[in-house]
Amino acid sequence: MRYSANWLQDFVDCADVPTPVLVDRLVQTGTEVERVVEQPGAPAGVGVARVVQLERMPGSHHLWLTLVDTGDPEPLPVVCGAQNLALGGLVPWASPGTDLAAVGLRVGVRTIRGHGSQGMLCSPHELGLGSDHEGILLLEEGAAEPGTPLEVLVPPDRILELEITANRPDCLSHLGLARELAAALDRRLRPPELAPPPRVGRPAAELVTVAINDPSGCRRYRAEVVEGLTLAPSPLWIQQRLRAVGIRPLGLTVDLANYVGAELGQPLHTFDLDRVGGADGGVRVTVRRAVDGEPFQALDGGERRLDARDLVIDVGGSTAALAGIVGGRASGVGPATRRVLLEAATFDGPSIRATSRRLGLRTEASARFEKTLSPVLAALGGARFVHLAHRVAGAAVRPGPVDVEPLGPHRSVAIPVTASGLGRALGMPVAAGEAATALTRLGFEVTTAGDALTVTPPPDRLDVMIPADVLEEVGRSLGYERLPPTVPGRRRPALVVSPPAAREAVRDLIVGAGVDEAITVSLTSPSAQLALRPLAPPSPPLAVRNPLGPQWSALRQSCLPGLLQAAALNQARGAERIRLFEIGRAFWGASPSGLAEEPELLGLVDHVPAGEAVEAAARLRQLAALAVTVGARCADGPPEVRPQAVAGLHPGRSAELWAGGRRVGVVGELADGPRERFELRGRAAVAELRLDGWVVAGGPRPAARPLAATPGVVEDLAVVVPARAAVGPALAALRSVGIPECESVRLLDEYTDPRLGPGLKGWTFRLVFRDADRTLTGEEARRLRAAALETLAGAVGARQRETA
Amino acid sequence: MTPEALAELAARAVADAEAAVDPAQLEAVRRRFLGRRDGELTRAGAQMAAAAPAQRAALGRAFNGAKAEVEAALDARARQLAASVDTERIAAEWMDLTRLDESWTPGRLHPITRVLREIEAIFRQLGYAVVEGPEVESERFNFELLNIPAGHPARDSHDTLYLSDDVLLRTHTSPVQMRTMLEQPPPIRIIAPGRTYRRDNPDQTHFVMFHQVEGLVVDEDVTVADLKGTLLTFARSMFGHEREIRLRPNYFPYTEPSMEVDVSCFLCGGAGCRTCHHRGWIEILGSGMVHPQVLRNGGVDPERYRGFAFGMGPERIAMLKYGIEDGRELTLDDVRFLHQF
Ligand SMILES: [Zn+2]
């Protein structure tokens, strides 16, 4: 919200406080300052003038020939194009030579279509006083004598743009902010002038009756009847203050309501009593919920359909306003208005907020009401309005008001605290006296009895209800900079060994293997998910009900689509080798808790550009090794690789990873379909592993064995096997089947050779046999070798290769 | 044969040995003087038998001295020649070690992971456990138990993605506070890192998905000063030991009092620069004393216990710490970006 320092000055002396100090004090006490704008006053050379002659320029549809009294003996001719001039009105006149810096114009003596024009009449925009450039700034009668420098009426100002937190609607007003400022600067707060006007005529209650059908929606409704208020220009100081805070002046009645809103924080609404009144001139105001489907024509012209949750102001049987948000078209004040029904009410915040959001109608009034205002403000705002209406416009106020509070008047609750308790919570000693002083400066009533304080917040501070709220007021007043920095120490909770340590080990392992870490958005399009989600159950992805766009409309079931999209982006940006991984949750459908099953997945993608088929095959093998290594490092032994066609992967180049009787992952080359779907050229090796409950369990505890001192026997074994025999089961068989002396085994070579015969290939294994207790004899070594051959024959149908 | 002649012979042999330019020449010198049958020195030795017995002893000593001298010279020269051969081989084996093996390039951790690890390391040292919670969360845990009932204005700042009426994507990791309190009695000292979601159109500082680290301490004697000291320790560990912090009163529904925490600008030291918007301070986290109602909702007696909580955004910290101007870089996984970390 925007605040005028000149306006604040009405309530607290702050004109002498330099801007940086002002900002610092506000920030330190909890008011966020977005910026402070120095607003110059009216430009030098501009004075008040009276239009003493006004006629159309012959032959022009829009230009006026005027004579203006500028305070000099002779009126001066000025040509003017604005359409809001009135004969006898007071306007600002810029003398020749004046610099209008706001519009970059130097005023001169000119001839327009043959007519001399000395100086010019100015709009607020031209004077740098606001954005309004549609008409000349109209001054109220009696504002000043012609010839008075406008600077006297429009002095320079400072505009504070502040962000007020949702719990402090009391600060959405100049008076409320002034109270904060007074406390922050340790200065006295001056209350607003509220001298009641003389009340004349028949009592308002004879014209207006108020019924509140829904006390939960409307805590208070206070009506006044004011006569003699029009939409004539407001006094310049009112106009200027409204402009300073970003409100466009629209004429006295409306301006006064807006003025009080910005000044005291109470939104006011004005109805034209003669438009809403019945035949006898009296009206019945009913605050009620709308009927389902009830139409409403707002001031802005749009028609809305209301429902039973919306609160409306019914006047004389028709819907005159959407309560707390906007008035109706048929009930508002206009140029013909002579009698005004003033509404100063207190509506329920959540109700206003819900209607405002649902209808997309956000106004100054709704922004205040939705934060829940104190009913005390309604009385204050109403009183201030009638005071100003009388003082500024001489309006006649009917005896009143009509004031309905179905639940009784608001009472602030006294909160008991102790200074020692405040000190214990803050972590520094607090004296009862200083706490009381701090609270009193903020408008609290405090009674002190030794250590005990009884604290009653000001009636508009609905946010202060419990001792913790008082703690905040005292803490921010004394200043958190006074607190010693300590850390909680005495008792430490028993530490849980958190699983993420194992996850980080996986991350480091993969990064060490040359793969970059990606973090892709867990939100995705359903079609991308359905293209590749090898581990997920067949249920469709969980859908977001109110997505920002189709690309974020579902929860992912696999990391791979996101990684492939990232790879495609990198490919499009010219990267040549893209290796990415991600560790994160996937969402596999509803869980028994009513939320979602959220397995933690590791996704791996290694993209090889087109034309590198050999490299791609090598990469796929590396990626498979990496996936198995991740498993072996962190779980109970390496997972088993089972060749198996996997949806979305190349059927001859895909496998499942199994551990502990569970499928824990897949690895393979991306099939053509998903590859084209993700717009990747070349080939991509992908793998996905489920980490939760398996890898991040922390892995087995290593067990050490004594190193054997006896020499080992190295035996190379050349065998012939079918061309599509898989080496994994062969190695597993050699490792695990009944040869206790077999210490290690690895595949030394795999080759094809026409001499082997059709459909066959050759393997050479290197085995190391060792007995920890004694040296093996040559005969024993031959026996072990034969046993190994027999094992291979059984596992994969291998036979020994005949040596040529 | 005289001792003088032997000395002269030895001197000649030494000179020849030293003049040899390669092992073959040196071997020729050895044969010429020490050859088993016709080496000049060998033959001189053979002549000793013919010398007068009175001279034999002196001659014998002279011969042994000469032979030792020659052998020493031959060996020394042999070592010299061998060394020069090594020198040539070594020179020929020169390698350019500035040419590194590019097939071995480790990958990079995402900057968010780096920041999360730093945060976790700092708080683990302070005795915090790392706790995680679901990303798909109930409205009850995400809002209601945290003092944000339906219709509360604070919901405006949490543009929420819903899966159903009461199931949503968590908008902060604060629900983990509540889950922890309900699972474990005080004392509690945790941080809760994780992914969070908002219905925010992405721009330089807004994300559909981002990370948050929430912290919670609950114990009998926790104070606002403890909150301040803890976050000062964090700020200095994260941003440098000269940093100061300030607590600015603010509002969060789940804490009372609430405050935002600014750290003195680590680029300008507080003098004012573009990064700190010329304020000298940079907002890094929100914090406060846990609201008594929130403690009660978590099954903790607010008459006996107090707590503080804080929440920070790793994206924001990464942007500040690494000078990332456009936060969208953090979401694209462009390898050129990742390789900067
Ligand atoms: Zn700075």
XYZ file of N, CA, C and O in Angstrom, chain A residues 177-286:
440
model
N -0.607 2.989 10.466
C 0.830 3.042 10.245
C 1.467 4.096 11.144
O 2.573 3.920 11.658
N 0.729 5.197 11.319
C 1.266 6.252 12.183
C 1.481 5.722 13.596
O 2.436 6.102 14.275
N 0.612 4.827 14.037
C 0.785 4.252 15.374
C 2.081 3.436 15.435
O 2.837 3.522 16.398
N 2.342 2.660 14.388
C 3.599 1.907 14.323
C 4.791 2.858 14.317
O 5.788 2.644 14.987
N 4.637 3.907 13.524
C 5.736 4.863 13.370
C 5.988 5.596 14.687
O 7.140 5.807 15.087
N 4.900 5.974 15.358
C 5.043 6.667 16.634
C 5.805 5.792 17.620
O 6.713 6.256 18.327
N 5.467 4.479 17.638
C 6.164 3.573 18.545
C 7.617 3.405 18.116
O 8.528 3.424 18.945
N 7.833 3.278 16.801
C 9.194 3.049 16.316
C 10.078 4.269 16.558
O 11.275 4.138 16.780
N 9.472 5.468 16.493
C 10.253 6.699 16.673
C 10.151 7.221 18.103
O 10.760 8.234 18.438
N 9.364 6.536 18.907
C 9.098 6.970 20.276
C 8.542 8.393 20.308
O 9.043 9.274 20.990
N 7.485 8.587 19.503
C 6.828 9.896 19.482
C 5.348 9.719 19.785
O 4.833 8.603 19.764
N 4.668 10.820 20.011
C 3.280 10.757 20.429
C 2.351 10.612 19.223
O 2.610 11.186 18.166
N 1.297 9.827 19.405
C 0.308 9.651 18.340
C -0.836 10.630 18.569
O -1.377 10.723 19.664
N -1.190 11.390 17.482
C -2.344 12.293 17.582
C -3.560 11.586 17.001
O -3.491 11.068 15.892
N -4.673 11.572 17.727
C -5.871 10.911 17.176
C -6.491 11.755 16.067
O -6.253 12.962 16.005
N -7.265 11.140 15.195
C -7.929 11.915 14.137
C -9.008 12.818 14.734
O -9.555 12.535 15.797
N -9.293 13.880 14.009
C -10.335 14.801 14.469
C -11.701 14.197 14.160
O -11.984 13.834 13.022
N -12.553 14.110 15.193
C -13.830 13.424 15.031
C -14.996 14.249 15.556
O -16.086 13.724 15.775
N -14.781 15.554 15.736
C -15.839 16.378 16.330
C -17.156 16.111 15.610
O -17.244 16.253 14.402
N -18.189 15.692 16.347
C -19.443 15.335 15.661
C -20.095 16.567 15.059
O -20.077 17.648 15.650
N -20.650 16.418 13.877
C -21.326 17.546 13.231
C -22.672 17.777 13.908
O -23.187 16.868 14.568
N -23.229 18.959 13.707
C -24.601 19.133 14.192
C -25.525 18.197 13.433
O -25.337 17.976 12.237
N -26.449 17.582 14.140
C -27.346 16.630 13.475
C -28.669 17.341 13.240
O -29.248 17.919 14.156
N -29.132 17.316 12.015
C -30.321 18.096 11.675
C -31.352 17.216 10.983
O -31.019 16.216 10.352
N -32.625 17.635 11.116
C -33.710 16.963 10.414
C -34.228 15.753 11.162
O -33.928 15.537 12.332
N -35.007 14.952 10.438
C -35.592 13.766 11.052
C -34.505 12.721 11.259
O -33.559 12.632 10.470
N -34.622 11.930 12.311
C -33.575 10.929 12.580
C -33.422 9.946 11.418
O -34.387 9.608 10.729
N -32.188 9.533 11.228
C -31.913 8.563 10.168
C -32.754 7.311 10.339
O -33.183 6.687 9.365
N -32.992 6.938 11.597
C -33.723 5.693 11.858
C -35.123 5.732 11.276
O -35.737 4.686 11.036
N -35.657 6.907 11.039
C -36.989 6.974 10.440
C -36.936 6.681 8.946
O -37.929 6.364 8.326
N -35.748 6.864 8.361
C -35.600 6.599 6.931
C -35.027 5.210 6.655
O -35.320 4.604 5.647
N -34.173 4.777 7.575
C -33.405 3.555 7.297
C -33.612 2.552 8.416
O -33.449 2.892 9.596
N -33.954 1.334 8.037
C -33.916 0.248 9.016
C -32.888 -0.777 8.515
O -32.705 -0.953 7.313
N -32.208 -1.409 9.455
C -31.160 -2.366 9.089
C -31.474 -3.704 9.736
O -31.773 -3.774 10.931
N -31.407 -4.772 8.919
C -31.560 -6.131 9.445
C -30.379 -6.961 8.983
O -30.012 -6.933 7.815
N -29.753 -7.644 9.928
C -28.638 -8.525 9.571
C -29.122 -9.964 9.705
O -29.342 -10.472 10.796
N -29.345 -10.596 8.550
C -29.863 -11.970 8.571
C -28.796 -12.977 8.929
O -29.099 -14.092 9.309
N -27.532 -12.603 8.725
C -26.444 -13.560 8.885
C -25.349 -12.942 9.750
O -24.384 -12.384 9.239
N -25.521 -13.013 11.085
C -24.543 -12.354 11.967
C -23.121 -12.888 11.806
O -22.163 -12.179 12.078
N -22.953 -14.148 11.307
C -21.586 -14.653 11.129
C -20.914 -13.940 9.961
O -19.699 -13.844 9.903
N -21.711 -13.413 9.034
C -21.128 -12.718 7.883
C -20.972 -11.237 8.112
O -20.191 -10.582 7.429
N -21.731 -10.684 9.037
C -21.699 -9.240 9.247
C -21.777 -8.954 10.739
O -22.812 -9.119 11.366
N -20.687 -8.537 11.300
C -20.592 -8.290 12.726
C -21.269 -6.967 13.102
O -21.796 -6.798 14.185
N -21.220 -6.033 12.156
C -21.751 -4.704 12.474
C -22.187 -4.009 11.193
O -21.536 -4.152 10.161
N -23.298 -3.264 11.267
C -23.724 -2.445 10.133
C -24.183 -1.102 10.678
O -25.071 -1.024 11.515
N -23.512 -0.064 10.213
C -23.750 1.260 10.764
C -24.099 2.156 9.586
O -23.334 2.265 8.631
N -25.282 2.768 9.624
C -25.746 3.591 8.504
C -25.932 5.026 8.951
O -26.370 5.290 10.078
N -25.582 5.935 8.058
C -25.821 7.364 8.292
C -26.543 7.913 7.063
O -26.356 7.401 5.946
N -27.319 8.960 7.279
C -27.933 9.643 6.149
C -27.352 11.050 6.088
O -27.395 11.791 7.075
N -26.758 11.389 4.957
C -26.085 12.673 4.785
C -26.695 13.368 3.574
O -26.819 12.768 2.506
N -27.070 14.600 3.760
C -27.679 15.342 2.651
C -26.784 16.473 2.217
O -26.051 17.043 3.024
N -26.847 16.793 0.935
C -26.083 17.926 0.422
C -24.690 17.569 -0.029
O -23.863 18.447 -0.247
N -24.445 16.296 -0.152
C -23.138 15.893 -0.693
C -23.293 15.641 -2.179
O -24.260 15.005 -2.614
N -22.354 16.141 -2.972
C -22.436 15.968 -4.425
C -21.121 15.401 -4.943
O -20.246 15.044 -4.161
N -21.025 15.348 -6.241
C -19.779 14.902 -6.855
C -18.969 16.093 -7.355
O -18.179 15.985 -8.290
N -19.162 17.250 -6.733
C -18.331 18.421 -7.054
C -16.886 18.092 -6.709
O -16.619 17.185 -5.928
N -15.944 18.836 -7.313
C -14.547 18.542 -7.005
C -14.282 18.661 -5.507
O -14.776 19.566 -4.849
N -13.470 17.727 -5.010
C -13.096 17.787 -3.607
C -12.055 18.868 -3.419
O -11.398 19.279 -4.365
N -11.891 19.302 -2.170
C -10.800 20.231 -1.904
C -9.490 19.642 -2.409
O -9.274 18.423 -2.364
N -8.633 20.533 -2.864
C -7.406 20.077 -3.500
C -6.591 19.186 -2.571
O -5.996 18.214 -2.994
N -6.571 19.503 -1.260
C -5.754 18.679 -0.360
C -6.252 17.253 -0.279
O -5.486 16.311 -0.185
N -7.595 17.090 -0.403
C -8.129 15.722 -0.419
C -7.769 15.040 -1.724
O -7.263 13.921 -1.756
N -7.998 15.774 -2.816
C -7.640 15.210 -4.120
C -6.179 14.801 -4.133
O -5.810 13.724 -4.601
N -5.352 15.722 -3.601
C -3.928 15.490 -3.703
C -3.499 14.283 -2.870
O -2.673 13.488 -3.275
N -4.074 14.129 -1.688
C -3.718 12.966 -0.862
C -4.176 11.671 -1.509
O -3.478 10.660 -1.478
N -5.383 11.734 -2.110
C -5.856 10.519 -2.789
C -4.928 10.167 -3.940
O -4.513 9.019 -4.097
N -4.582 11.181 -4.742
C -3.682 10.907 -5.861
C -2.358 10.367 -5.361
O -1.776 9.448 -5.945
N -1.878 10.936 -4.258
C -0.572 10.517 -3.741
C -0.553 9.030 -3.418
O 0.467 8.360 -3.553
N -1.702 8.494 -2.980
C -1.711 7.072 -2.622
C -2.326 6.222 -3.742
O -2.635 5.046 -3.536
N -2.506 6.837 -4.913
C -2.910 6.050 -6.070
C -4.398 5.922 -6.279
O -4.852 5.034 -6.994
N -5.190 6.792 -5.681
C -6.643 6.742 -5.861
C -7.059 7.948 -6.690
O -6.681 9.083 -6.387
N -7.850 7.718 -7.725
C -8.241 8.818 -8.587
C -9.441 9.550 -7.994
O -10.455 8.921 -7.664
N -9.329 10.867 -7.841
C -10.487 11.608 -7.310
C -11.644 11.566 -8.298
O -11.451 11.741 -9.491
N -12.865 11.320 -7.775
C -14.025 11.189 -8.657
C -15.132 12.150 -8.268
O -16.211 12.126 -8.832
N -14.890 12.980 -7.278
C -15.940 13.871 -6.792
C -16.143 13.643 -5.311
O -15.840 12.569 -4.776
N -16.647 14.649 -4.666
C -16.618 14.745 -3.215
C -17.126 13.502 -2.473
O -16.434 12.963 -1.612
N -18.338 13.046 -2.794
C -18.921 11.963 -2.017
C -18.035 10.717 -2.037
O -17.704 10.129 -1.010
N -17.644 10.360 -3.263
C -16.821 9.162 -3.408
C -15.438 9.398 -2.808
O -14.873 8.535 -2.138
N -14.904 10.593 -3.036
C -13.568 10.899 -2.529
C -13.520 10.817 -1.006
O -12.558 10.303 -0.431
N -14.556 11.305 -0.356
C -14.551 11.289 1.106
C -14.547 9.851 1.632
O -13.833 9.528 2.573
N -15.336 9.002 0.977
C -15.365 7.601 1.414
C -13.986 6.966 1.220
O -13.463 6.271 2.092
N -13.389 7.231 0.058
C -12.059 6.681 -0.206
C -11.011 7.267 0.746
O -10.081 6.578 1.169
N -11.198 8.541 1.036
C -10.258 9.215 1.927
C -10.261 8.542 3.309
O -9.216 8.214 3.866
N -11.457 8.322 3.819
C -11.554 7.701 5.144
C -11.012 6.280 5.104
O -10.347 5.819 6.036
N -11.248 5.596 3.995
C -10.708 4.237 3.865
C -9.199 4.226 3.972
O -8.616 3.431 4.713
N -8.544 5.127 3.233
C -7.084 5.156 3.252
C -6.557 5.708 4.564
O -5.459 5.387 4.988
N -7.357 6.522 5.205
C -6.878 7.159 6.431
C -7.041 6.248 7.647
O -6.133 6.121 8.462
N -8.202 5.602 7.759
C -8.496 4.838 8.969
C -8.594 3.343 8.722
O -8.670 2.564 9.671
N -8.633 2.934 7.464
C -8.668 1.509 7.168
C -10.058 0.910 7.125
O -10.204 -0.285 6.927
N -11.078 1.745 7.303
C -12.451 1.231 7.258
C -13.038 1.532 5.888
O -13.246 2.696 5.557
N -13.322 0.511 5.079
C -13.974 0.774 3.797
C -15.388 1.293 4.039
O -16.102 0.770 4.896
N -15.757 2.315 3.304
C -17.109 2.867 3.409
C -17.763 2.731 2.049
O -17.096 2.725 1.025
N -19.097 2.620 2.081
C -19.793 2.576 0.806
C -20.940 3.578 0.836
O -21.590 3.753 1.861
N -21.138 4.245 -0.301
C -22.215 5.234 -0.352
C -23.257 4.820 -1.386
O -22.929 4.462 -2.510
N -24.531 4.857 -0.953
C -25.649 4.615 -1.864
C -26.374 5.935 -2.097
O -26.403 6.804 -1.228
N -26.942 6.060 -3.284
C -27.820 7.200 -3.537
C -29.182 6.863 -2.931
O -29.907 6.000 -3.440
N -29.486 7.556 -1.838
C -30.694 7.190 -1.083
C -31.953 7.327 -1.938
O -32.905 6.565 -1.792
N -31.911 8.302 -2.854
C -33.119 8.511 -3.663
C -33.280 7.441 -4.746
O -34.367 7.191 -5.229
N -32.181 6.820 -5.134
C -32.296 5.751 -6.137
C -32.718 4.428 -5.496
O -33.356 3.610 -6.142
N -32.281 4.222 -4.244
C -32.630 2.937 -3.619
C -33.880 3.036 -2.751
O -34.408 2.019 -2.307
N -34.321 4.270 -2.494
C -35.407 4.455 -1.558
C -36.751 4.011 -2.110
O -36.952 3.946 -3.313
N -37.621 3.700 -1.182
C -38.969 3.338 -1.576
C -39.786 4.595 -1.867
O -39.256 5.712 -1.855
N -41.085 4.382 -2.100
C -41.963 5.492 -2.469
C -42.007 6.541 -1.370
O -42.032 7.740 -1.637
N -41.934 6.077 -0.126
C -42.026 7.032 0.980
C -40.655 7.623 1.322
O -40.519 8.322 2.321
N -39.624 7.283 0.526
C -38.300 7.824 0.801
C -37.538 7.020 1.805
O -36.344 7.207 1.974
N -38.162 6.058 2.467
C -37.460 5.246 3.454
C -36.936 3.966 2.830
O -37.411 3.522 1.789
N -35.914 3.375 3.443
C -35.374 2.137 2.896
C -35.177 1.118 4.006
O -34.966 1.450 5.172
N -35.230 -0.154 3.584
C -34.909 -1.239 4.494
C -33.652 -1.914 3.956
O -33.618 -2.395 2.831
N -32.589 -1.909 4.785
C -31.327 -2.544 4.397
C -31.274 -3.926 5.042
O -31.458 -4.049 6.256
N -31.062 -4.944 4.208
C -30.945 -6.302 4.744
C -29.602 -6.882 4.303
O -29.288 -6.878 3.118
